[in-house]
Tab-separated table of C-alpha atoms and ligand atoms in Angstrom:
chain	number	residue	atom	x	y	z
A	10	ASP	CA	123.127	94.120	-24.941
A	11	PHE	CA	124.378	90.857	-26.419
A	12	PRO	CA	124.275	90.317	-30.180
A	13	THR	CA	121.362	88.406	-31.558
A	14	LEU	CA	121.442	85.828	-34.324
A	15	LYS	CA	119.484	88.360	-36.397
A	16	GLU	CA	122.345	90.867	-36.129
A	17	TRP	CA	124.941	88.281	-37.113
A	18	VAL	CA	122.921	86.919	-40.040
A	19	ALA	CA	122.531	90.507	-41.326
A	20	ILE	CA	126.276	90.635	-42.025
A	21	GLU	CA	126.891	89.327	-45.547
A	22	SER	CA	130.051	87.425	-44.656
A	23	ASP	CA	130.306	85.398	-47.865
A	24	SER	CA	133.840	83.988	-48.207
A	25	VAL	CA	133.196	82.069	-51.429
A	26	GLN	CA	132.773	84.993	-53.829
A	27	PRO	CA	136.188	86.685	-53.891
A	28	VAL	CA	135.059	90.302	-54.156
A	29	PRO	CA	136.101	93.274	-51.995
A	30	ARG	CA	132.565	94.016	-50.756
A	31	PHE	CA	132.156	90.586	-49.161
A	32	ARG	CA	135.682	90.717	-47.750
A	33	GLN	CA	134.780	93.972	-46.002
A	34	GLU	CA	131.716	92.266	-44.579
A	35	LEU	CA	133.884	89.381	-43.383
A	36	PHE	CA	136.229	91.770	-41.596
A	37	ARG	CA	133.194	93.471	-40.012
A	38	MET	CA	131.845	90.061	-38.937
A	39	MET	CA	135.109	89.100	-37.254
A	40	ALA	CA	135.343	92.518	-35.530
A	41	VAL	CA	131.791	92.164	-34.181
A	42	ALA	CA	132.568	88.663	-32.880
A	43	ALA	CA	135.851	89.820	-31.287
A	44	ASP	CA	133.983	92.641	-29.564
A	45	THR	CA	131.320	90.219	-28.294
A	46	LEU	CA	133.953	87.926	-26.805
A	47	GLN	CA	135.769	90.865	-25.234
A	48	ARG	CA	132.549	91.998	-23.584
A	49	LEU	CA	132.151	88.451	-22.286
A	50	GLY	CA	135.442	88.999	-20.452
A	51	ALA	CA	137.616	86.929	-22.787
A	52	HIS	CA	141.194	87.784	-23.654
A	53	VAL	CA	140.934	88.145	-27.436
A	54	THR	CA	143.596	88.145	-30.132
A	55	SER	CA	142.665	88.777	-33.756
A	56	VAL	CA	145.398	87.115	-35.786
A	57	ASP	CA	146.348	88.772	-39.068
A	58	MET	CA	146.142	86.054	-41.742
A	59	GLY	CA	147.785	87.952	-44.607
A	60	SER	CA	146.293	87.806	-48.052
A	61	GLN	CA	144.980	85.298	-50.532
A	62	GLN	CA	146.360	85.033	-54.064
A	63	LEU	CA	143.577	84.339	-56.527
A	64	PRO	CA	144.088	82.396	-59.795
A	65	ASP	CA	143.480	85.598	-61.834
A	66	GLY	CA	146.460	87.304	-60.146
A	67	GLN	CA	144.267	89.388	-57.819
A	68	SER	CA	144.974	89.387	-54.110
A	69	LEU	CA	142.430	89.783	-51.326
A	70	PRO	CA	142.989	90.149	-47.573
A	71	ILE	CA	142.057	87.138	-45.434
A	72	PRO	CA	139.856	88.005	-42.431
A	73	PRO	CA	141.560	87.570	-39.056
A	74	VAL	CA	141.179	84.399	-37.017
A	75	ILE	CA	139.972	85.013	-33.479
A	76	LEU	CA	141.802	83.263	-30.657
A	77	ALA	CA	140.091	83.931	-27.337
A	78	GLU	CA	140.555	82.664	-23.782
A	79	LEU	CA	138.216	82.789	-20.857
A	80	GLY	CA	139.611	81.543	-17.558
A	81	ASN	CA	142.908	79.819	-16.889
A	82	ASP	CA	142.299	77.957	-13.652
A	83	PRO	CA	144.848	75.095	-13.629
A	84	THR	CA	142.485	72.917	-11.588
A	85	LYS	CA	139.885	72.982	-14.380
A	86	GLY	CA	139.847	71.321	-17.763
A	87	THR	CA	140.133	73.518	-20.868
A	88	VAL	CA	137.692	73.101	-23.727
A	89	CYS	CA	138.401	74.793	-27.040
A	90	PHE	CA	135.494	75.585	-29.365
A	91	TYR	CA	136.007	75.930	-33.112
A	92	GLY	CA	133.487	77.703	-35.310
A	93	HIS	CA	133.303	79.778	-38.481
A	94	LEU	CA	131.394	82.969	-39.235
A	95	ASP	CA	131.695	83.042	-42.996
A	96	VAL	CA	128.817	81.775	-45.094
A	97	GLN	CA	128.015	80.288	-48.471
A	98	PRO	CA	126.727	82.665	-51.165
A	99	ALA	CA	123.016	83.457	-51.045
A	100	ASP	CA	121.021	85.252	-53.662
A	101	GLN	CA	117.425	86.157	-52.937
A	102	GLY	CA	116.408	85.782	-56.579
A	103	ASN	CA	117.606	82.202	-56.583
A	104	GLY	CA	114.949	80.213	-54.729
A	105	TRP	CA	115.025	81.976	-51.350
A	106	LEU	CA	111.528	82.687	-50.041
A	107	THR	CA	112.821	85.394	-47.676
A	108	ASP	CA	115.790	87.763	-47.741
A	109	PRO	CA	118.744	85.456	-46.849
A	110	TYR	CA	120.371	88.204	-44.780
A	111	VAL	CA	117.259	89.055	-42.757
A	112	LEU	CA	116.636	86.361	-40.146
A	113	THR	CA	112.931	85.611	-40.537
A	114	GLU	CA	110.860	83.380	-38.276
A	115	VAL	CA	108.165	81.221	-39.868
A	116	ASP	CA	106.483	78.495	-37.780
A	117	GLY	CA	109.351	78.286	-35.285
A	118	LYS	CA	111.983	78.129	-38.036
A	119	LEU	CA	114.590	80.895	-38.237
A	120	TYR	CA	115.464	81.340	-41.917
A	121	GLY	CA	118.671	83.075	-42.965
A	122	ARG	CA	122.090	82.387	-44.491
A	123	GLY	CA	124.425	81.147	-41.758
A	124	ALA	CA	121.564	80.462	-39.309
A	125	THR	CA	122.690	76.849	-38.905
A	126	ASP	CA	126.056	76.962	-40.736
A	127	ASN	CA	127.629	78.199	-38.532
A	128	LYS	CA	126.570	81.473	-36.890
A	129	GLY	CA	123.749	79.901	-34.834
A	130	PRO	CA	125.939	77.230	-33.175
A	131	VAL	CA	128.780	79.743	-32.489
A	132	LEU	CA	126.326	82.109	-30.841
A	133	ALA	CA	124.739	79.214	-28.911
A	134	TRP	CA	128.167	78.449	-27.398
A	135	ILE	CA	128.667	82.148	-26.547
A	136	ASN	CA	125.157	82.316	-25.056
A	137	ALA	CA	125.905	79.271	-22.893
A	138	VAL	CA	129.032	80.974	-21.551
A	139	SER	CA	127.187	84.230	-20.944
A	140	ALA	CA	124.450	82.356	-19.044
A	141	PHE	CA	127.038	81.482	-16.368
A	142	ARG	CA	128.092	85.143	-16.321
A	143	ALA	CA	124.472	86.314	-15.977
A	144	LEU	CA	123.936	83.911	-13.079
A	145	GLU	CA	127.199	85.132	-11.532
A	146	GLN	CA	128.443	81.555	-11.498
A	147	ASP	CA	132.037	80.533	-12.122
A	148	LEU	CA	132.557	78.807	-15.442
A	149	PRO	CA	132.988	75.083	-14.717
A	150	VAL	CA	135.765	74.806	-17.337
A	151	ASN	CA	138.281	77.132	-18.949
A	152	ILE	CA	137.098	78.040	-22.426
A	153	LYS	CA	139.071	78.857	-25.546
A	154	PHE	CA	137.690	79.893	-28.911
A	155	ILE	CA	139.170	79.612	-32.371
A	156	ILE	CA	136.864	81.290	-34.851
A	157	GLU	CA	137.654	81.736	-38.510
A	158	GLY	CA	136.123	83.508	-41.492
A	159	MET	CA	137.311	81.409	-44.443
A	160	GLU	CA	135.922	77.914	-43.800
A	161	GLU	CA	133.598	77.893	-46.795
A	162	ALA	CA	136.561	78.783	-48.999
A	163	GLY	CA	138.645	75.859	-47.687
A	164	SER	CA	139.949	77.308	-44.368
A	165	VAL	CA	142.624	79.316	-46.181
A	166	ALA	CA	145.891	79.503	-44.152
A	167	LEU	CA	144.307	77.938	-41.065
A	168	GLU	CA	146.508	74.848	-40.975
A	169	GLU	CA	149.639	77.027	-40.756
A	170	LEU	CA	148.098	78.934	-37.847
A	171	VAL	CA	147.178	75.731	-35.976
A	172	GLU	CA	150.740	74.480	-36.534
A	173	LYS	CA	152.199	77.790	-35.257
A	174	GLU	CA	149.960	77.849	-32.184
A	175	LYS	CA	150.401	74.158	-31.362
A	176	ASN	CA	152.653	74.846	-28.377
A	177	ARG	CA	151.152	78.226	-27.470
A	178	PHE	CA	147.398	78.753	-27.707
A	179	PHE	CA	146.673	75.011	-27.929
A	180	SER	CA	149.183	73.859	-25.313
A	181	GLY	CA	146.723	74.118	-22.408
A	182	VAL	CA	143.748	72.751	-24.349
A	183	ASP	CA	142.408	69.376	-23.188
A	184	TYR	CA	139.433	68.895	-25.512
A	185	ILE	CA	138.206	70.347	-28.796
A	186	VAL	CA	134.555	70.808	-29.716
A	187	ILE	CA	133.188	71.609	-33.175
A	188	SER	CA	129.531	72.222	-33.911
A	189	ASP	CA	129.425	72.481	-37.691
A	190	ASN	CA	127.193	69.687	-38.938
A	191	LEU	CA	123.648	68.382	-38.510
A	192	TRP	CA	121.728	65.636	-36.763
A	193	ILE	CA	120.476	62.782	-38.913
A	194	SER	CA	116.946	63.346	-37.638
A	195	GLN	CA	114.473	66.189	-37.112
A	196	ARG	CA	114.177	65.762	-33.337
A	197	LYS	CA	116.815	63.320	-32.067
A	198	PRO	CA	120.172	64.835	-31.087
A	199	ALA	CA	123.431	63.310	-32.244
A	200	ILE	CA	127.133	63.197	-31.547
A	201	THR	CA	129.469	62.914	-34.534
A	202	TYR	CA	132.667	60.870	-34.308
A	203	GLY	CA	133.899	60.738	-37.893
A	204	THR	CA	133.890	62.506	-41.237
A	205	ARG	CA	134.956	61.424	-44.709
A	206	GLY	CA	137.920	63.079	-46.402
A	207	ASN	CA	137.969	64.312	-49.965
A	208	SER	CA	140.364	64.147	-52.900
A	209	TYR	CA	139.376	66.556	-55.654
A	210	PHE	CA	140.574	65.975	-59.223
A	211	MET	CA	140.758	67.998	-62.408
A	212	VAL	CA	141.313	66.188	-65.698
A	213	GLU	CA	142.080	68.469	-68.602
A	214	VAL	CA	141.819	67.330	-72.214
A	215	LYS	CA	143.157	69.790	-74.758
A	216	CYS	CA	143.319	69.901	-78.528
A	217	ARG	CA	143.925	73.641	-78.889
A	218	ASP	CA	143.039	76.757	-76.919
A	219	GLN	CA	140.160	77.802	-79.175
A	220	ASP	CA	136.835	76.197	-80.014
A	221	PHE	CA	136.055	74.680	-83.448
A	222	HIS	CA	133.062	74.833	-85.807
A	223	SER	CA	131.613	71.320	-85.882
A	224	GLY	CA	130.625	71.668	-89.533
A	225	THR	CA	134.152	72.575	-90.545
A	226	PHE	CA	136.046	70.215	-88.240
A	227	GLY	CA	133.489	67.628	-87.076
A	228	GLY	CA	134.546	64.165	-88.284
A	229	ILE	CA	138.268	64.777	-88.623
A	230	LEU	CA	139.215	65.525	-84.982
A	231	HIS	CA	139.786	63.620	-81.779
A	232	GLU	CA	137.272	65.745	-79.885
A	233	PRO	CA	138.354	66.713	-76.349
A	234	MET	CA	134.817	66.409	-75.001
A	235	ALA	CA	134.440	62.850	-76.362
A	236	ASP	CA	137.724	61.899	-74.667
A	237	LEU	CA	136.637	63.546	-71.444
A	238	VAL	CA	133.195	61.932	-71.404
A	239	ALA	CA	134.862	58.518	-71.870
A	240	LEU	CA	137.309	59.295	-69.055
A	241	LEU	CA	134.580	60.442	-66.674
A	242	GLY	CA	132.399	57.493	-67.718
A	243	SER	CA	135.154	55.086	-66.727
A	244	LEU	CA	135.200	56.151	-63.084
A	245	VAL	CA	132.063	54.750	-61.513
A	246	ASP	CA	129.386	52.242	-62.530
A	247	SER	CA	125.618	52.602	-62.323
A	248	SER	CA	125.510	50.959	-58.875
A	249	GLY	CA	127.873	53.574	-57.429
A	250	HIS	CA	130.873	51.207	-57.411
A	251	ILE	CA	134.119	53.061	-58.110
A	252	LEU	CA	136.002	51.483	-61.024
A	253	VAL	CA	139.497	52.791	-60.229
A	254	PRO	CA	141.629	49.645	-59.645
A	255	GLY	CA	142.780	49.215	-56.041
A	256	ILE	CA	140.607	52.020	-54.647
A	257	TYR	CA	138.849	49.774	-52.091
A	258	ASP	CA	142.044	47.982	-50.975
A	259	GLU	CA	142.640	50.048	-47.831
A	260	VAL	CA	139.016	50.550	-46.780
A	261	ALA	CA	138.652	49.347	-43.166
A	262	PRO	CA	137.085	45.889	-43.009
A	263	LEU	CA	133.500	45.786	-41.760
A	264	THR	CA	132.876	44.068	-38.434
A	265	GLU	CA	129.687	42.691	-36.916
A	266	GLU	CA	130.071	45.185	-34.048
A	267	GLU	CA	130.176	48.083	-36.500
A	268	ILE	CA	127.043	46.878	-38.329
A	269	ASN	CA	125.240	46.947	-34.982
A	270	THR	CA	126.068	50.639	-34.581
A	271	TYR	CA	124.177	51.393	-37.803
A	272	LYS	CA	121.248	49.235	-36.700
A	273	ALA	CA	120.975	51.324	-33.507
A	274	ILE	CA	120.418	54.545	-35.419
A	275	HIS	CA	116.883	55.695	-35.957
A	276	LEU	CA	116.464	56.744	-39.568
A	277	ASP	CA	113.099	56.783	-41.275
A	278	LEU	CA	114.214	56.005	-44.830
A	279	GLU	CA	110.868	56.925	-46.352
A	280	GLU	CA	110.870	60.321	-44.665
A	281	TYR	CA	114.520	60.858	-45.595
A	282	ARG	CA	113.837	59.974	-49.221
A	283	ASN	CA	110.722	62.132	-49.428
A	284	SER	CA	112.311	65.148	-47.759
A	285	SER	CA	115.262	64.790	-50.154
A	286	ARG	CA	112.786	64.642	-53.063
A	287	VAL	CA	114.561	61.599	-54.526
A	288	GLU	CA	112.598	58.837	-56.271
A	289	LYS	CA	114.942	55.985	-55.295
A	290	PHE	CA	118.329	55.685	-53.638
A	291	LEU	CA	121.022	53.213	-54.753
A	292	PHE	CA	120.390	51.141	-51.608
A	293	ASP	CA	117.222	49.950	-49.928
A	294	THR	CA	118.143	49.468	-46.281
A	295	LYS	CA	119.040	51.959	-43.577
A	296	GLU	CA	122.299	50.137	-42.813
A	297	GLU	CA	123.454	50.160	-46.453
A	298	ILE	CA	122.547	53.840	-46.841
A	299	LEU	CA	124.473	54.834	-43.714
A	300	MET	CA	127.493	52.711	-44.624
A	301	HIS	CA	127.667	54.172	-48.119
A	302	LEU	CA	127.488	57.683	-46.714
A	303	TRP	CA	129.969	57.198	-43.891
A	304	ARG	CA	132.262	54.187	-44.202
A	305	TYR	CA	132.643	53.577	-47.925
A	306	PRO	CA	134.200	55.935	-50.460
A	307	SER	CA	132.047	57.587	-53.110
A	308	LEU	CA	132.907	59.242	-56.399
A	309	SER	CA	130.972	62.276	-57.643
A	310	ILE	CA	131.304	64.042	-60.968
A	311	HIS	CA	130.854	67.777	-60.447
A	312	GLY	CA	131.198	69.537	-63.757
A	313	ILE	CA	133.009	70.306	-66.966
A	314	GLU	CA	134.738	73.639	-67.478
A	315	GLY	CA	134.731	74.751	-71.094
A	316	ALA	CA	131.614	72.776	-71.970
A	317	PHE	CA	128.784	74.516	-73.765
A	318	ASP	CA	126.189	74.641	-71.006
A	319	GLU	CA	123.878	77.452	-72.021
A	320	PRO	CA	120.385	77.100	-73.499
A	321	GLY	CA	120.222	76.891	-77.280
A	322	ALA	CA	121.930	74.739	-79.877
A	323	LYS	CA	125.386	76.172	-80.554
A	324	THR	CA	127.299	73.914	-82.977
A	325	VAL	CA	130.616	74.191	-81.216
A	326	ILE	CA	133.398	71.675	-80.566
A	327	PRO	CA	135.102	72.874	-77.379
A	328	GLY	CA	138.886	73.034	-77.932
A	329	GLN	CA	139.766	72.175	-74.350
A	330	VAL	CA	137.715	70.963	-71.415
A	331	ILE	CA	138.360	70.255	-67.759
A	332	GLY	CA	136.401	67.545	-65.968
A	333	LYS	CA	135.988	67.874	-62.204
A	334	PHE	CA	135.280	65.002	-59.859
A	335	SER	CA	136.041	64.049	-56.299
A	336	ILE	CA	136.332	60.937	-54.182
A	337	ARG	CA	135.145	61.015	-50.570
A	338	LEU	CA	137.730	59.096	-48.572
A	339	VAL	CA	137.239	56.838	-45.563
A	340	PRO	CA	139.537	55.156	-43.031
A	341	HIS	CA	142.184	53.876	-43.878
A	342	MET	CA	142.469	55.295	-47.404
A	343	ASN	CA	145.542	57.350	-48.084
A	344	VAL	CA	145.358	60.585	-50.070
A	345	SER	CA	148.607	60.122	-52.011
A	346	VAL	CA	147.874	56.465	-52.829
A	347	VAL	CA	144.457	57.517	-54.173
A	348	GLU	CA	146.117	60.242	-56.256
A	349	LYS	CA	148.403	57.657	-57.898
A	350	GLN	CA	145.590	55.125	-58.462
A	351	VAL	CA	143.316	57.684	-60.117
A	352	THR	CA	146.086	59.138	-62.289
A	353	ARG	CA	147.207	55.681	-63.460
A	354	HIS	CA	143.628	54.651	-64.235
A	355	LEU	CA	142.912	57.783	-66.300
A	356	GLU	CA	146.205	57.414	-68.170
A	357	ASP	CA	145.320	53.784	-69.019
A	358	VAL	CA	141.841	54.683	-70.284
A	359	PHE	CA	143.190	57.634	-72.255
A	360	SER	CA	146.008	55.686	-73.895
A	361	LYS	CA	143.515	53.060	-75.152
A	362	ARG	CA	141.686	55.814	-77.070
A	363	ASN	CA	144.759	56.622	-79.192
A	364	SER	CA	143.795	60.268	-79.005
A	365	SER	CA	146.150	62.963	-80.209
A	366	ASN	CA	144.877	65.330	-77.517
A	367	LYS	CA	146.854	66.124	-74.365
A	368	MET	CA	145.532	64.944	-71.011
A	369	VAL	CA	146.658	66.380	-67.664
A	370	VAL	CA	145.392	65.004	-64.344
A	371	SER	CA	145.824	66.945	-61.113
A	372	MET	CA	144.588	66.437	-57.568
A	373	THR	CA	143.789	69.939	-56.308
A	374	LEU	CA	142.617	69.024	-52.811
A	375	GLY	CA	143.578	66.147	-50.533
A	376	LEU	CA	141.638	66.091	-47.264
A	377	HIS	CA	142.027	63.148	-44.913
A	378	PRO	CA	139.161	61.257	-43.295
A	379	TRP	CA	138.761	61.661	-39.518
A	380	ILE	CA	137.552	59.196	-36.929
A	381	ALA	CA	137.595	59.607	-33.145
A	382	ASN	CA	137.604	57.344	-30.127
A	383	ILE	CA	134.062	57.491	-28.784
A	384	ASN	CA	135.254	56.432	-25.347
A	385	ASP	CA	137.078	59.738	-24.824
A	386	THR	CA	135.904	61.786	-21.837
A	387	GLN	CA	134.156	64.463	-23.841
A	388	TYR	CA	132.003	61.896	-25.654
A	389	LEU	CA	130.750	60.689	-22.290
A	390	ALA	CA	130.158	64.298	-21.156
A	391	ALA	CA	128.251	65.106	-24.362
A	392	LYS	CA	126.072	61.988	-23.939
A	393	ARG	CA	125.239	62.897	-20.351
A	394	ALA	CA	124.444	66.504	-21.308
A	395	ILE	CA	122.119	65.285	-24.088
A	396	ARG	CA	120.316	63.020	-21.621
A	397	THR	CA	119.861	65.984	-19.264
A	398	VAL	CA	118.573	68.437	-21.856
A	399	PHE	CA	116.725	66.187	-24.310
A	400	GLY	CA	115.912	63.185	-22.100
A	401	THR	CA	117.185	60.751	-24.730
A	402	GLU	CA	120.275	58.889	-25.901
A	403	PRO	CA	121.999	60.569	-28.868
A	404	ASP	CA	122.456	59.007	-32.279
A	405	MET	CA	126.164	58.261	-32.600
A	406	ILE	CA	126.787	59.322	-36.181
A	407	ARG	CA	129.455	60.011	-38.747
A	408	ASP	CA	129.272	62.663	-41.462
A	409	GLY	CA	129.644	61.876	-45.150
A	410	SER	CA	131.106	65.298	-45.845
A	411	THR	CA	134.437	66.729	-44.770
A	412	ILE	CA	135.366	69.023	-41.883
A	413	PRO	CA	139.098	69.405	-42.528
A	414	ILE	CA	139.807	71.133	-39.223
A	415	ALA	CA	138.809	68.004	-37.236
A	416	LYS	CA	141.642	65.970	-38.737
A	417	MET	CA	144.054	68.928	-38.432
A	418	PHE	CA	143.344	69.207	-34.712
A	419	GLN	CA	143.757	65.457	-34.239
A	420	GLU	CA	147.017	65.275	-36.231
A	421	ILE	CA	148.669	68.551	-35.211
A	422	VAL	CA	147.360	69.308	-31.738
A	423	HIS	CA	146.899	65.637	-30.708
A	424	LYS	CA	143.770	66.400	-28.729
A	425	SER	CA	140.440	64.607	-28.657
A	426	VAL	CA	137.917	66.212	-31.004
A	427	VAL	CA	134.135	65.866	-30.821
A	428	LEU	CA	131.446	67.217	-33.115
A	429	ILE	CA	128.280	68.226	-31.278
A	430	PRO	CA	125.768	69.314	-33.908
A	431	LEU	CA	122.751	71.449	-32.960
A	432	GLY	CA	120.793	71.644	-36.219
A	433	ALA	CA	118.130	69.307	-37.593
A	434	VAL	CA	118.600	67.137	-40.685
A	435	ASP	CA	116.433	69.453	-42.821
A	436	ASP	CA	118.240	72.725	-42.009
A	437	GLY	CA	119.477	73.027	-45.595
A	438	GLU	CA	123.073	74.094	-45.004
A	439	HIS	CA	124.581	75.508	-48.239
A	440	SER	CA	121.128	75.422	-49.839
A	441	GLN	CA	118.358	77.942	-50.391
A	442	ASN	CA	116.180	78.692	-47.343
A	443	GLU	CA	118.777	77.613	-44.779
A	444	LYS	CA	117.287	77.724	-41.279
A	445	ILE	CA	117.744	76.704	-37.690
A	446	ASN	CA	114.704	75.794	-35.622
A	447	ARG	CA	114.113	78.126	-32.666
A	448	TRP	CA	113.846	74.944	-30.528
A	449	ASN	CA	117.235	73.614	-31.693
A	450	TYR	CA	118.887	76.982	-31.083
A	451	ILE	CA	117.559	77.298	-27.535
A	452	GLU	CA	117.926	73.635	-26.514
A	453	GLY	CA	121.354	73.638	-28.163
A	454	THR	CA	122.414	76.550	-25.960
A	455	LYS	CA	121.247	74.595	-22.906
A	456	LEU	CA	123.111	71.539	-24.205
A	457	PHE	CA	126.401	73.449	-24.323
A	458	ALA	CA	125.869	74.780	-20.781
A	459	ALA	CA	125.105	71.253	-19.526
A	460	PHE	CA	128.171	70.004	-21.394
A	461	PHE	CA	130.436	72.446	-19.489
A	462	LEU	CA	129.070	71.079	-16.205
A	463	GLU	CA	129.563	67.447	-17.260
A	464	MET	CA	133.087	68.165	-18.484
A	465	ALA	CA	133.931	69.702	-15.131
A	466	GLN	CA	132.731	66.542	-13.349
A	467	LEU	CA	134.534	64.120	-15.618
A	468	HIS	CA	137.822	65.950	-16.168
B	20	LIG	N1	128.155	69.040	-42.667
B	20	LIG	C1	129.394	69.755	-42.668
B	20	LIG	C2	129.635	70.289	-44.040
B	20	LIG	C3	131.008	70.874	-44.197
B	20	LIG	C4	131.340	70.944	-45.652
B	20	LIG	O1	130.466	71.199	-46.485
B	20	LIG	N2	132.603	70.710	-46.003
B	20	LIG	C5	133.041	70.711	-47.374
B	20	LIG	C6	134.560	70.728	-47.322
B	20	LIG	C7	135.175	70.406	-48.617
B	20	LIG	C8	135.508	69.179	-49.038
B	20	LIG	N3	136.064	69.324	-50.247
B	20	LIG	C9	136.052	70.602	-50.521
B	20	LIG	N4	135.526	71.263	-49.523
B	20	LIG	C10	132.560	69.438	-48.056
B	20	LIG	O2	132.243	69.512	-49.259
B	20	LIG	O3	132.496	68.378	-47.425
B	21	ZN	ZN1	130.128	75.047	-41.687
B	22	ZN	ZN1	129.298	75.201	-44.779
């Protein structure tokens, strides 16, 4: 009578679209998960997270965070698992070949929103725990769970909760495990020991708060879009090199030993390129590709608010526009130093244009990079468990994206954090036709069970 992945995927727990219907679904999702953990024998607390103020003045309730505990034997180590049960939006009309909220198996692949990000891995951990229950075996370690429902919306209010629970819920925790990313291969398991951070910028250029007719005003204005395009064009060159002065100053120097870690990773570049449907990457070797995803910063331009982006040929001059870009940060870059460097650079470029428009730069998100010590006990336990279940050594990888909670745990709770992904490189998290392979889901469950046993031995 345990929940299946199909039942969990059927709950439309979208945290990104701030509408009451999805919030209700999120509350239902968290209630179902709390009930599951209770039936597993855990002591469960659903923490009220208050409400979220939206930019349009609306307020929406934040789904509760689940804190659960199973076992408190002082002779055993305590492993805390973090996961999230909210999902990215999914719209069947938009490229999905099956209903995103109906888990559908095709050729051993389980398609559905949240299948790999992150409902499948959370359920795999729960299944591993329940396997010990079913076999009437004592759990080898004490287990804690922290499960949230707002990760895809930026883990709203979670940092405050972690801070508040630092000396309570987290006081007895020895190790933290997250399973919220993917392998770098289709078949070879991985352990993740680092993620990049992210600093997200908005640059607003404003002439007035209404658009202009380009026949009536074109030729006599400093156009906001022309200013903005020049600003955005000044950020990165065609080889991907970021042009903000000083931005590379604090990037950790590259050592020979580190290069060898990239050499050891199996990555079929041709397959990677083909499955990504990209004609050519900026770099030609595996080592360069991995380094530019994991250990060097990158700058991406995301969009322009206020731009005319519909089909057709409207002859408008937008009166104000907001450019959006972000810089993925790596050790040892500092968020506030980056904020100053970017602001100064944009101000310099803008002042050289002698524009009469107003420019405002703001950093709306500052997430730190995270890197762990791969000699920590739980890394050894995860490696041994992978050998047992998969009969191979894992790829030791980093992730080019950002999992803010990893750094929060490291900084606030001061505990070792490991990422043990279960999904394959082509699972399509955040994309249409997200899936988890049946094989990954089942072997992943075994991996977590083996990990508990290894942790018990090594603790
Ligand atoms: N493979 C794990 C993906 C997790 C993820 O997508 N995180 C977001 C977090 C974020 C960063 N800036 C804004 N949100 C990401 O884009 O990396
Ligand atoms: Zn996720
Ligand atoms: Zn996600």
